[in-house]
Amino acid sequence: MRKKIVAGNWKMHKNAEQTEDLLNELIAKIPTDTDTNVIVAPTFVNLASAVDHLEFTNIKVAAQNVHQAEGGAFTGEISADMLKSVGVDIVILGHSERRAIFHETDALIANKVNTALEHDMTVIFCFGEELKDRQSANHFNVVENQLKDGLFQIEAKDWEQVVLAYEPVWAIGTGETASPEQAQEMHEFIRETVRKTYGNEVADTVSILYGGSVKPENAKEIFSKPDVDGGLIGGAALKADDFVAIVTAI
Ligand code: 13P
């Protein structure tokens, strides 16, 4: 059975007090008997307090990035060891905002993935095509290349620590969601791409999340598709009631 996962990527939102308030609401409202893995990714400065706050809950904490080096003269950066030392062992990598705004290449992302795995972290690996790729019917190629160039350097055994998050760039923060059929079509393609390189066991056990304007109103239909194992949620993760509704929609 594949893990069902709903993760909230808080991006650069919520100060310390707001982080605590949102976590308190989530603790109160997320059913404790859910078998869905719930993850939240607050900003770096609030990670340690989030870990403390969520200690006796079933909500896990992820970072939104990590540097590829072990340490050194990299002003403003955060290492895997630092994250682990405050109790964070999940990291989101390859997000389209990191790719587009901070110029992260597939090669750099591959490096970060390797570092995170060496530190026994779980990687939520994000990828997805831009609108122009879909309009030119190049979206499958783009997605395949992102997987091959950013992730397929890992060994089969590492897949236990990897979650895939397909996020079509045109659907992120735009209010425009991939239709459940478009999501399923791409998720199936992704799973088959994994299968060709890593075989059936990896392909059938890896969780593939959909991200891009998931809301309480569309979550159930998207999550009902056979190759969609959950969601990576942006805007709707910032409101407790919306996020909880998405968690329960699965
Ligand atoms: P939205 O849900 O706001 O579209 O963001 C998706 C996302 O980028 C999650 O990583």
XYZ file of C-alpha atoms and ligand atoms in Angstrom:
260
model
C 0.000 0.000 0.000
C 1.279 3.419 -0.913
C 1.421 6.115 1.748
C -1.238 8.809 1.520
C 0.371 12.173 2.169
C -0.888 15.727 2.465
C 1.858 18.311 2.883
C 1.495 22.042 3.396
C 4.193 24.232 1.874
C 3.890 27.487 3.777
C 6.434 29.275 1.535
C 7.448 32.695 2.963
C 4.341 33.100 5.100
C 3.635 33.189 8.851
C 5.827 34.774 11.514
C 6.562 33.020 14.820
C 3.259 33.856 16.467
C 1.202 33.069 13.375
C 3.048 29.762 13.000
C 2.154 28.791 16.540
C -1.484 29.819 16.033
C -1.852 27.797 12.838
C -0.160 24.751 14.375
C -2.485 24.935 17.390
C -5.481 24.973 15.103
C -4.164 22.044 13.090
C -3.476 20.036 16.246
C -7.018 20.677 17.416
C -8.701 19.945 14.089
C -6.799 17.172 12.294
C -8.335 13.838 13.255
C -5.870 11.802 15.332
C -7.004 8.518 13.811
C -6.211 9.500 10.209
C -3.879 7.174 8.339
C -2.855 10.062 6.095
C 0.678 11.351 6.682
C 0.347 15.053 7.407
C 3.372 17.302 6.913
C 3.832 21.046 7.350
C 6.735 23.104 6.012
C 7.032 26.439 7.842
C 9.932 28.825 7.186
C 13.425 28.003 8.452
C 13.292 30.309 11.475
C 10.170 28.602 12.770
C 11.200 24.988 12.195
C 12.659 24.299 15.632
C 9.634 25.674 17.454
C 7.304 23.780 15.104
C 9.087 20.516 15.895
C 8.717 21.199 19.634
C 5.111 22.167 19.235
C 4.188 19.056 17.264
C 6.205 16.610 19.386
C 3.280 14.532 20.625
C 1.187 14.764 17.469
C 1.129 12.830 14.190
C 1.995 15.967 12.168
C 5.525 16.023 10.773
C 7.716 19.006 9.914
C 9.585 19.594 6.654
C 12.048 22.242 5.511
C 11.504 24.079 2.233
C 15.138 23.834 1.094
C 18.612 22.715 2.097
C 22.110 23.571 0.910
C 24.079 20.856 -0.848
C 27.326 21.364 1.086
C 28.059 19.972 4.528
C 28.987 23.427 5.799
C 31.305 26.316 5.089
C 31.336 29.906 3.896
C 27.838 30.031 2.410
C 26.243 33.116 3.934
C 22.535 32.724 4.473
C 22.365 28.990 3.811
C 21.251 26.033 5.945
C 22.819 22.557 5.986
C 21.200 19.138 6.284
C 23.014 18.561 9.574
C 21.507 21.777 10.979
C 18.023 20.654 9.994
C 18.511 17.214 11.506
C 19.867 18.760 14.697
C 16.535 20.514 15.311
C 14.534 17.410 14.492
C 13.666 18.038 10.840
C 14.194 15.030 8.595
C 12.039 15.896 5.601
C 12.944 18.458 2.942
C 11.144 19.852 -0.117
C 13.529 20.102 -3.081
C 13.173 21.251 -6.672
C 10.170 23.470 -6.103
C 9.357 25.519 -9.210
C 9.868 28.752 -7.277
C 13.408 27.643 -6.379
C 13.976 26.697 -10.018
C 12.528 29.889 -11.530
C 13.342 32.610 -9.005
C 16.554 31.224 -7.487
C 17.850 29.618 -10.681
C 18.202 26.120 -9.295
C 19.170 23.750 -12.084
C 18.513 20.037 -12.341
C 22.195 19.430 -11.577
C 22.067 21.530 -8.411
C 18.852 19.861 -7.316
C 20.447 16.441 -7.896
C 23.272 17.520 -5.615
C 20.857 18.627 -2.917
C 18.932 15.365 -3.208
C 22.159 13.400 -2.715
C 23.120 15.442 0.337
C 19.679 15.078 1.907
C 19.675 11.308 1.343
C 23.190 10.982 2.776
C 21.758 12.554 5.916
C 18.921 10.053 5.909
C 16.333 12.717 5.200
C 13.138 12.172 3.234
C 13.010 14.224 0.046
C 9.792 15.621 -1.397
C 10.997 16.035 -4.970
C 9.026 18.675 -6.909
C 8.891 19.016 -10.661
C 6.405 19.998 -13.355
C 6.090 21.668 -16.703
C 5.433 25.315 -17.536
C 2.425 26.454 -19.534
C 4.461 26.842 -22.719
C 5.567 23.210 -22.435
C 1.999 21.991 -22.237
C 0.888 24.281 -25.043
C 3.618 22.877 -27.257
C 2.759 19.312 -26.178
C 6.231 18.963 -24.671
C 5.087 18.400 -21.089
C 5.872 14.701 -20.882
C 9.417 15.313 -22.144
C 10.016 18.119 -19.670
C 8.796 16.045 -16.750
C 10.828 13.013 -17.813
C 13.982 15.129 -18.101
C 13.450 16.746 -14.707
C 13.174 13.303 -13.146
C 16.167 11.885 -14.984
C 18.436 14.896 -14.458
C 17.475 15.749 -10.890
C 16.602 12.446 -9.282
C 17.460 9.319 -11.226
C 21.052 9.363 -10.008
C 19.807 7.813 -6.736
C 19.976 4.099 -6.003
C 16.911 1.866 -5.838
C 17.229 1.555 -2.053
C 16.980 5.342 -1.675
C 13.419 5.430 -2.991
C 12.073 4.586 0.459
C 13.110 8.133 1.349
C 11.580 9.828 -1.693
C 8.142 11.289 -2.321
C 7.342 12.762 -5.737
C 5.325 15.959 -6.094
C 4.097 16.795 -9.581
C 3.327 20.509 -9.651
C 2.491 21.958 -13.063
C 3.844 25.501 -12.871
C 0.783 26.941 -14.605
C -1.401 25.671 -11.758
C 0.662 27.031 -8.851
C -0.950 29.950 -7.086
C -3.042 30.703 -10.151
C -6.353 29.233 -9.078
C -6.176 27.089 -12.174
C -5.949 23.409 -11.323
C -5.025 20.512 -13.556
C -8.199 18.556 -14.172
C -8.316 15.239 -12.323
C -7.846 13.569 -15.735
C -4.760 15.673 -16.544
C -3.316 14.888 -13.108
C -3.983 11.161 -13.480
C -2.537 11.078 -17.005
C 0.707 12.685 -15.827
C 0.950 10.699 -12.599
C 0.576 7.472 -14.544
C 3.300 8.624 -16.945
C 5.557 9.478 -13.980
C 5.004 6.074 -12.380
C 5.773 4.326 -15.676
C 8.920 6.439 -16.084
C 10.049 5.352 -12.621
C 9.163 1.738 -13.490
C 11.343 1.718 -16.610
C 14.460 2.658 -14.644
C 13.830 1.211 -11.182
C 11.329 -1.624 -11.666
C 7.937 -2.559 -10.297
C 8.549 -2.443 -6.579
C 9.796 1.147 -6.594
C 7.147 2.309 -9.075
C 4.289 0.704 -7.181
C 5.332 1.959 -3.754
C 6.420 5.548 -4.404
C 3.826 8.152 -3.429
C 3.138 10.769 -6.094
C 1.522 13.970 -4.817
C -0.259 16.545 -6.946
C 0.298 20.246 -6.272
C -1.208 23.347 -7.842
C -4.262 25.179 -6.530
C -5.593 22.240 -4.536
C -8.537 23.450 -2.471
C -11.244 21.837 -0.346
C -13.577 22.048 -3.367
C -11.386 20.068 -5.769
C -9.284 17.878 -3.468
C -11.597 14.887 -3.309
C -11.895 14.497 -7.058
C -8.148 14.831 -7.651
C -7.289 12.450 -4.801
C -9.763 9.875 -6.113
C -7.538 9.185 -9.124
C -5.610 5.910 -8.824
C -2.102 7.338 -9.267
C -2.610 10.421 -7.092
C -1.437 9.619 -3.567
C -2.019 12.998 -1.983
C -1.195 16.648 -2.374
C 1.377 19.365 -1.830
C -0.656 22.374 -0.824
C 0.363 26.039 -0.976
C -2.221 28.760 -0.392
C -4.863 26.503 1.114
C -2.351 25.199 3.689
C -2.284 28.630 5.323
C -5.868 28.362 6.556
C -6.471 25.631 9.098
C -10.010 24.834 8.009
C -9.048 24.525 4.333
C -5.999 22.383 5.067
C -7.949 20.115 7.407
C -10.693 19.750 4.786
C -8.048 18.693 2.246
C -6.508 16.210 4.715
C -9.895 14.653 5.344
C -10.795 14.662 1.635
C -8.243 11.944 1.072
P -0.814 26.583 -4.442
O -1.560 25.475 -3.728
O -0.914 27.894 -3.750
O -1.154 26.634 -5.899
O 0.751 26.203 -4.367
C 1.154 24.924 -4.686
C 2.572 24.784 -4.315
O 3.441 25.441 -4.873
C 2.913 23.844 -3.240
O 4.283 23.615 -3.184
